[in-house]
Amino acid sequence: MPEVAAEAGASPGVKLTVTNDGSNIIRERLALLLKNGWQGLLLVALTTWAFFGFRYAFWIAMGLPVAFMGGIAVMATFGYSINMLTMVALLIVVGMLMDDAIVISENFATKYGSGLAPMDAAAKGVSEVMPGVLSSFLTTLCIFGSLAFLQGDIGQILRVVPIVMIAVLAASIAEAFLFLPSHLGHALHGRSQQPRYVQ
């Protein structure tokens, strides 16, 4: 084990030796989270670019970092730090983030391809899929939210997982409903070219 220099003022010959360094586990989990995050972001961007075009892909992909920033802001508000449990929650939620943005963008592309103006396509596209997307979010909320009500020591330990997951998912769905349609509408304003994929 590495030896650590003794604090100033300690008796001669006193040495501090690290016997258990838990920071390595945190670093590995954080590296895994970052790796999964950028790989997921890249795959989503490439897939949506292939079917919808660059502008769609860019704004859909931006939902992932926005959702993570929103979740981290909620974590800071509740006094949660980046630790093993919060990173477990973030790892689980990585694979669930982009669904609502993709569904909304696909319906927007359909409406826009049928001849509607960009902002009209955004409004109509969102309103049509809103019930289904909200139902999906509420289902996830019910499943994972129940973990927050576990009793005893295990409940206090696991409570952070659903809180972080729900915070990130809520930020994702807010971004998909409030900001994504506007960005897509403005990005395509004045453009006559239709998206690559039109039903």
PDB file of C-alpha atoms in Angstrom:
ATOM      1  CA  MET A   1       0.000   0.000   0.000  1.00  0.00           C
ATOM      2  CA  PRO A   2       1.266   3.543  -0.647  1.00  0.00           C
ATOM      3  CA  GLU A   3       2.592   5.503   2.256  1.00  0.00           C
ATOM      4  CA  VAL A   4       1.343   9.010   2.885  1.00  0.00           C
ATOM      5  CA  ALA A   5       3.538  11.688   4.397  1.00  0.00           C
ATOM      6  CA  ALA A   6       2.632  12.441   7.998  1.00  0.00           C
ATOM      7  CA  GLU A   7       0.999  15.759   8.810  1.00  0.00           C
ATOM      8  CA  ALA A   8       3.255  18.629   9.752  1.00  0.00           C
ATOM      9  CA  GLY A   9       4.040  18.579  13.432  1.00  0.00           C
ATOM     10  CA  ALA A  10       3.735  14.812  13.881  1.00  0.00           C
ATOM     11  CA  SER A  11       6.362  12.938  15.816  1.00  0.00           C
ATOM     12  CA  PRO A  12       9.399  11.784  13.839  1.00  0.00           C
ATOM     13  CA  GLY A  13       8.956   8.382  12.259  1.00  0.00           C
ATOM     14  CA  VAL A  14       5.134   8.615  12.116  1.00  0.00           C
ATOM     15  CA  LYS A  15       3.781   7.483   8.751  1.00  0.00           C
ATOM     16  CA  LEU A  16       0.265   7.152   7.390  1.00  0.00           C
ATOM     17  CA  THR A  17      -0.458   4.124   5.211  1.00  0.00           C
ATOM     18  CA  VAL A  18      -3.591   3.759   3.069  1.00  0.00           C
ATOM     19  CA  THR A  19      -5.104   0.352   3.755  1.00  0.00           C
ATOM     20  CA  ASN A  20      -8.482   0.729   2.062  1.00  0.00           C
ATOM     21  CA  ASP A  21      -8.998   3.159  -0.815  1.00  0.00           C
ATOM     22  CA  GLY A  22     -12.634   3.248  -1.900  1.00  0.00           C
ATOM     23  CA  SER A  23     -12.062   6.070  -4.355  1.00  0.00           C
ATOM     24  CA  ASN A  24     -10.916   3.602  -7.019  1.00  0.00           C
ATOM     25  CA  ILE A  25     -14.369   2.031  -7.101  1.00  0.00           C
ATOM     26  CA  ILE A  26     -15.968   5.456  -7.472  1.00  0.00           C
ATOM     27  CA  ARG A  27     -13.587   6.349 -10.292  1.00  0.00           C
ATOM     28  CA  GLU A  28     -14.341   3.097 -12.123  1.00  0.00           C
ATOM     29  CA  ARG A  29     -18.100   3.536 -11.764  1.00  0.00           C
ATOM     30  CA  LEU A  30     -17.861   7.155 -12.907  1.00  0.00           C
ATOM     31  CA  ALA A  31     -15.772   6.099 -15.909  1.00  0.00           C
ATOM     32  CA  LEU A  32     -18.399   3.465 -16.749  1.00  0.00           C
ATOM     33  CA  LEU A  33     -21.167   6.058 -16.473  1.00  0.00           C
ATOM     34  CA  LEU A  34     -19.339   8.489 -18.753  1.00  0.00           C
ATOM     35  CA  LYS A  35     -18.557   5.722 -21.243  1.00  0.00           C
ATOM     36  CA  ASN A  36     -22.163   4.535 -21.390  1.00  0.00           C
ATOM     37  CA  GLY A  37     -23.357   8.119 -21.649  1.00  0.00           C
ATOM     38  CA  TRP A  38     -21.240   9.154 -24.621  1.00  0.00           C
ATOM     39  CA  GLN A  39     -21.758   5.827 -26.391  1.00  0.00           C
ATOM     40  CA  GLY A  40     -25.527   6.100 -25.982  1.00  0.00           C
ATOM     41  CA  LEU A  41     -25.441   9.713 -27.132  1.00  0.00           C
ATOM     42  CA  LEU A  42     -23.394   8.792 -30.194  1.00  0.00           C
ATOM     43  CA  LEU A  43     -25.644   5.868 -31.143  1.00  0.00           C
ATOM     44  CA  VAL A  44     -28.800   7.953 -30.789  1.00  0.00           C
ATOM     45  CA  ALA A  45     -27.305  10.791 -32.808  1.00  0.00           C
ATOM     46  CA  LEU A  46     -26.133   8.497 -35.624  1.00  0.00           C
ATOM     47  CA  THR A  47     -29.406   6.575 -35.789  1.00  0.00           C
ATOM     48  CA  THR A  48     -31.617   9.650 -35.817  1.00  0.00           C
ATOM     49  CA  TRP A  49     -29.287  11.358 -38.302  1.00  0.00           C
ATOM     50  CA  ALA A  50     -29.672   8.389 -40.666  1.00  0.00           C
ATOM     51  CA  PHE A  51     -33.476   8.568 -40.592  1.00  0.00           C
ATOM     52  CA  PHE A  52     -34.275  12.223 -39.916  1.00  0.00           C
ATOM     53  CA  GLY A  53     -31.244  14.360 -40.749  1.00  0.00           C
ATOM     54  CA  PHE A  54     -28.664  16.330 -38.798  1.00  0.00           C
ATOM     55  CA  ARG A  55     -30.923  18.965 -37.241  1.00  0.00           C
ATOM     56  CA  TYR A  56     -33.268  16.368 -35.799  1.00  0.00           C
ATOM     57  CA  ALA A  57     -30.355  14.278 -34.543  1.00  0.00           C
ATOM     58  CA  PHE A  58     -28.699  17.252 -32.859  1.00  0.00           C
ATOM     59  CA  TRP A  59     -31.738  18.382 -30.886  1.00  0.00           C
ATOM     60  CA  ILE A  60     -32.776  14.847 -29.937  1.00  0.00           C
ATOM     61  CA  ALA A  61     -29.257  14.098 -28.676  1.00  0.00           C
ATOM     62  CA  MET A  62     -29.174  17.306 -26.630  1.00  0.00           C
ATOM     63  CA  GLY A  63     -31.940  15.869 -24.450  1.00  0.00           C
ATOM     64  CA  LEU A  64     -29.506  13.506 -22.728  1.00  0.00           C
ATOM     65  CA  PRO A  65     -27.063  16.072 -21.277  1.00  0.00           C
ATOM     66  CA  VAL A  66     -29.954  18.399 -20.408  1.00  0.00           C
ATOM     67  CA  ALA A  67     -31.702  15.604 -18.502  1.00  0.00           C
ATOM     68  CA  PHE A  68     -28.509  14.728 -16.642  1.00  0.00           C
ATOM     69  CA  MET A  69     -27.901  18.350 -15.706  1.00  0.00           C
ATOM     70  CA  GLY A  70     -31.473  18.630 -14.448  1.00  0.00           C
ATOM     71  CA  GLY A  71     -31.086  15.459 -12.407  1.00  0.00           C
ATOM     72  CA  ILE A  72     -27.794  16.622 -10.917  1.00  0.00           C
ATOM     73  CA  ALA A  73     -29.404  19.955 -10.006  1.00  0.00           C
ATOM     74  CA  VAL A  74     -32.119  18.070  -8.101  1.00  0.00           C
ATOM     75  CA  MET A  75     -29.448  15.926  -6.431  1.00  0.00           C
ATOM     76  CA  ALA A  76     -27.667  19.061  -5.269  1.00  0.00           C
ATOM     77  CA  THR A  77     -30.948  20.486  -3.961  1.00  0.00           C
ATOM     78  CA  PHE A  78     -31.569  17.362  -1.847  1.00  0.00           C
ATOM     79  CA  GLY A  79     -27.954  17.204  -0.712  1.00  0.00           C
ATOM     80  CA  TYR A  80     -27.003  14.079  -2.678  1.00  0.00           C
ATOM     81  CA  SER A  81     -23.454  13.700  -3.962  1.00  0.00           C
ATOM     82  CA  ILE A  82     -21.922  11.630  -6.737  1.00  0.00           C
ATOM     83  CA  ASN A  83     -21.514   8.265  -4.994  1.00  0.00           C
ATOM     84  CA  MET A  84     -22.056   4.578  -5.671  1.00  0.00           C
ATOM     85  CA  LEU A  85     -25.835   4.661  -5.261  1.00  0.00           C
ATOM     86  CA  THR A  86     -26.472   7.815  -7.266  1.00  0.00           C
ATOM     87  CA  MET A  87     -24.274   6.498 -10.063  1.00  0.00           C
ATOM     88  CA  VAL A  88     -26.210   3.217 -10.069  1.00  0.00           C
ATOM     89  CA  ALA A  89     -29.379   5.247 -10.586  1.00  0.00           C
ATOM     90  CA  LEU A  90     -27.763   7.276 -13.367  1.00  0.00           C
ATOM     91  CA  LEU A  91     -26.506   4.111 -15.074  1.00  0.00           C
ATOM     92  CA  ILE A  92     -29.977   2.569 -15.006  1.00  0.00           C
ATOM     93  CA  VAL A  93     -31.642   5.684 -16.355  1.00  0.00           C
ATOM     94  CA  VAL A  94     -29.193   6.184 -19.254  1.00  0.00           C
ATOM     95  CA  GLY A  95     -31.017   3.602 -21.338  1.00  0.00           C
ATOM     96  CA  MET A  96     -34.441   5.109 -20.638  1.00  0.00           C
ATOM     97  CA  LEU A  97     -33.838   8.759 -21.429  1.00  0.00           C
ATOM     98  CA  MET A  98     -34.208   9.156 -25.175  1.00  0.00           C
ATOM     99  CA  ASP A  99     -37.488   7.324 -25.783  1.00  0.00           C
ATOM    100  CA  ASP A 100     -39.815  10.287 -25.317  1.00  0.00           C
ATOM    101  CA  ALA A 101     -37.679  12.637 -27.433  1.00  0.00           C
ATOM    102  CA  ILE A 102     -37.510  10.094 -30.273  1.00  0.00           C
ATOM    103  CA  VAL A 103     -41.270   9.477 -30.212  1.00  0.00           C
ATOM    104  CA  ILE A 104     -42.033  13.208 -30.256  1.00  0.00           C
ATOM    105  CA  SER A 105     -39.513  13.900 -33.028  1.00  0.00           C
ATOM    106  CA  GLU A 106     -40.816  11.044 -35.158  1.00  0.00           C
ATOM    107  CA  ASN A 107     -44.364  12.366 -34.950  1.00  0.00           C
ATOM    108  CA  PHE A 108     -43.105  15.874 -35.659  1.00  0.00           C
ATOM    109  CA  ALA A 109     -41.315  14.560 -38.767  1.00  0.00           C
ATOM    110  CA  THR A 110     -44.513  12.884 -39.930  1.00  0.00           C
ATOM    111  CA  LYS A 111     -46.573  16.057 -39.531  1.00  0.00           C
ATOM    112  CA  TYR A 112     -43.891  18.221 -41.090  1.00  0.00           C
ATOM    113  CA  GLY A 113     -43.550  15.812 -44.008  1.00  0.00           C
ATOM    114  CA  SER A 114     -47.300  15.936 -44.622  1.00  0.00           C
ATOM    115  CA  GLY A 115     -47.061  19.648 -45.394  1.00  0.00           C
ATOM    116  CA  LEU A 116     -47.639  21.436 -42.088  1.00  0.00           C
ATOM    117  CA  ALA A 117     -45.545  24.446 -41.170  1.00  0.00           C
ATOM    118  CA  PRO A 118     -42.732  23.632 -38.727  1.00  0.00           C
ATOM    119  CA  MET A 119     -44.308  25.224 -35.639  1.00  0.00           C
ATOM    120  CA  ASP A 120     -47.736  23.774 -36.473  1.00  0.00           C
ATOM    121  CA  ALA A 121     -46.140  20.355 -36.929  1.00  0.00           C
ATOM    122  CA  ALA A 122     -44.439  20.750 -33.548  1.00  0.00           C
ATOM    123  CA  ALA A 123     -47.677  21.641 -31.746  1.00  0.00           C
ATOM    124  CA  LYS A 124     -49.733  18.915 -33.409  1.00  0.00           C
ATOM    125  CA  GLY A 125     -46.992  16.299 -33.120  1.00  0.00           C
ATOM    126  CA  VAL A 126     -46.582  16.864 -29.385  1.00  0.00           C
ATOM    127  CA  SER A 127     -50.296  16.952 -28.618  1.00  0.00           C
ATOM    128  CA  GLU A 128     -50.902  13.611 -30.348  1.00  0.00           C
ATOM    129  CA  VAL A 129     -48.241  11.636 -28.502  1.00  0.00           C
ATOM    130  CA  MET A 130     -48.491  13.393 -25.133  1.00  0.00           C
ATOM    131  CA  PRO A 131     -50.926  10.890 -23.533  1.00  0.00           C
ATOM    132  CA  GLY A 132     -48.776   7.896 -24.466  1.00  0.00           C
ATOM    133  CA  VAL A 133     -45.500   9.490 -23.376  1.00  0.00           C
ATOM    134  CA  LEU A 134     -46.982  10.648 -20.068  1.00  0.00           C
ATOM    135  CA  SER A 135     -48.438   7.182 -19.473  1.00  0.00           C
ATOM    136  CA  SER A 136     -45.012   5.650 -20.009  1.00  0.00           C
ATOM    137  CA  PHE A 137     -43.457   8.128 -17.573  1.00  0.00           C
ATOM    138  CA  LEU A 138     -46.133   7.497 -14.928  1.00  0.00           C
ATOM    139  CA  THR A 139     -45.674   3.732 -15.270  1.00  0.00           C
ATOM    140  CA  THR A 140     -41.945   4.095 -14.660  1.00  0.00           C
ATOM    141  CA  LEU A 141     -42.687   6.453 -11.780  1.00  0.00           C
ATOM    142  CA  CYS A 142     -44.950   3.889 -10.113  1.00  0.00           C
ATOM    143  CA  ILE A 143     -42.470   1.035 -10.557  1.00  0.00           C
ATOM    144  CA  PHE A 144     -39.326   2.739  -9.341  1.00  0.00           C
ATOM    145  CA  GLY A 145     -40.995   5.235  -7.031  1.00  0.00           C
ATOM    146  CA  SER A 146     -42.175   2.433  -4.777  1.00  0.00           C
ATOM    147  CA  LEU A 147     -38.544   1.846  -3.751  1.00  0.00           C
ATOM    148  CA  ALA A 148     -38.613   5.202  -1.974  1.00  0.00           C
ATOM    149  CA  PHE A 149     -41.140   3.841   0.534  1.00  0.00           C
ATOM    150  CA  LEU A 150     -39.154   0.827   1.736  1.00  0.00           C
ATOM    151  CA  GLN A 151     -38.817   0.735   5.512  1.00  0.00           C
ATOM    152  CA  GLY A 152     -35.771   0.181   7.676  1.00  0.00           C
ATOM    153  CA  ASP A 153     -32.102   0.616   6.958  1.00  0.00           C
ATOM    154  CA  ILE A 154     -32.325  -0.830   3.459  1.00  0.00           C
ATOM    155  CA  GLY A 155     -35.070   1.669   2.630  1.00  0.00           C
ATOM    156  CA  GLN A 156     -32.938   4.588   3.737  1.00  0.00           C
ATOM    157  CA  ILE A 157     -30.052   3.315   1.634  1.00  0.00           C
ATOM    158  CA  LEU A 158     -32.057   2.608  -1.534  1.00  0.00           C
ATOM    159  CA  ARG A 159     -34.243   5.706  -1.338  1.00  0.00           C
ATOM    160  CA  VAL A 160     -31.722   7.739  -3.263  1.00  0.00           C
ATOM    161  CA  VAL A 161     -31.964   5.472  -6.336  1.00  0.00           C
ATOM    162  CA  PRO A 162     -35.595   6.188  -7.299  1.00  0.00           C
ATOM    163  CA  ILE A 163     -35.255   9.864  -6.388  1.00  0.00           C
ATOM    164  CA  VAL A 164     -32.330  10.343  -8.765  1.00  0.00           C
ATOM    165  CA  MET A 165     -33.935   8.249 -11.508  1.00  0.00           C
ATOM    166  CA  ILE A 166     -37.241  10.093 -11.334  1.00  0.00           C
ATOM    167  CA  ALA A 167     -35.481  13.466 -11.249  1.00  0.00           C
ATOM    168  CA  VAL A 168     -33.541  12.690 -14.420  1.00  0.00           C
ATOM    169  CA  LEU A 169     -36.590  11.235 -16.189  1.00  0.00           C
ATOM    170  CA  ALA A 170     -38.707  14.246 -15.191  1.00  0.00           C
ATOM    171  CA  ALA A 171     -36.054  16.601 -16.561  1.00  0.00           C
ATOM    172  CA  SER A 172     -35.969  14.554 -19.770  1.00  0.00           C
ATOM    173  CA  ILE A 173     -39.718  14.620 -20.274  1.00  0.00           C
ATOM    174  CA  ALA A 174     -39.891  18.347 -19.488  1.00  0.00           C
ATOM    175  CA  GLU A 175     -37.195  19.022 -22.080  1.00  0.00           C
ATOM    176  CA  ALA A 176     -38.950  16.823 -24.641  1.00  0.00           C
ATOM    177  CA  PHE A 177     -42.308  18.570 -24.218  1.00  0.00           C
ATOM    178  CA  LEU A 178     -41.263  22.163 -23.561  1.00  0.00           C
ATOM    179  CA  PHE A 179     -38.037  22.744 -25.472  1.00  0.00           C
ATOM    180  CA  LEU A 180     -37.537  20.050 -28.120  1.00  0.00           C
ATOM    181  CA  PRO A 181     -40.614  20.922 -30.261  1.00  0.00           C
ATOM    182  CA  SER A 182     -39.693  24.598 -30.255  1.00  0.00           C
ATOM    183  CA  HIS A 183     -36.103  23.833 -31.237  1.00  0.00           C
ATOM    184  CA  LEU A 184     -37.212  21.532 -34.043  1.00  0.00           C
ATOM    185  CA  GLY A 185     -39.763  24.060 -35.282  1.00  0.00           C
ATOM    186  CA  HIS A 186     -37.260  26.924 -35.348  1.00  0.00           C
ATOM    187  CA  ALA A 187     -34.507  24.738 -36.807  1.00  0.00           C
ATOM    188  CA  LEU A 188     -36.678  23.892 -39.818  1.00  0.00           C
ATOM    189  CA  HIS A 189     -38.357  27.291 -40.170  1.00  0.00           C
ATOM    190  CA  GLY A 190     -38.132  28.473 -43.756  1.00  0.00           C
ATOM    191  CA  ARG A 191     -36.726  25.186 -45.037  1.00  0.00           C
ATOM    192  CA  SER A 192     -38.561  23.438 -47.833  1.00  0.00           C
ATOM    193  CA  GLN A 193     -36.562  20.207 -47.569  1.00  0.00           C
ATOM    194  CA  GLN A 194     -38.516  17.437 -45.908  1.00  0.00           C
ATOM    195  CA  PRO A 195     -36.962  15.061 -43.392  1.00  0.00           C
ATOM    196  CA  ARG A 196     -35.392  11.918 -44.792  1.00  0.00           C
ATOM    197  CA  TYR A 197     -37.996   9.666 -43.231  1.00  0.00           C
ATOM    198  CA  VAL A 198     -41.676  10.408 -43.821  1.00  0.00           C
ATOM    199  CA  GLN A 199     -44.450   7.943 -43.164  1.00  0.00           C
TER     200      GLN A 199
END
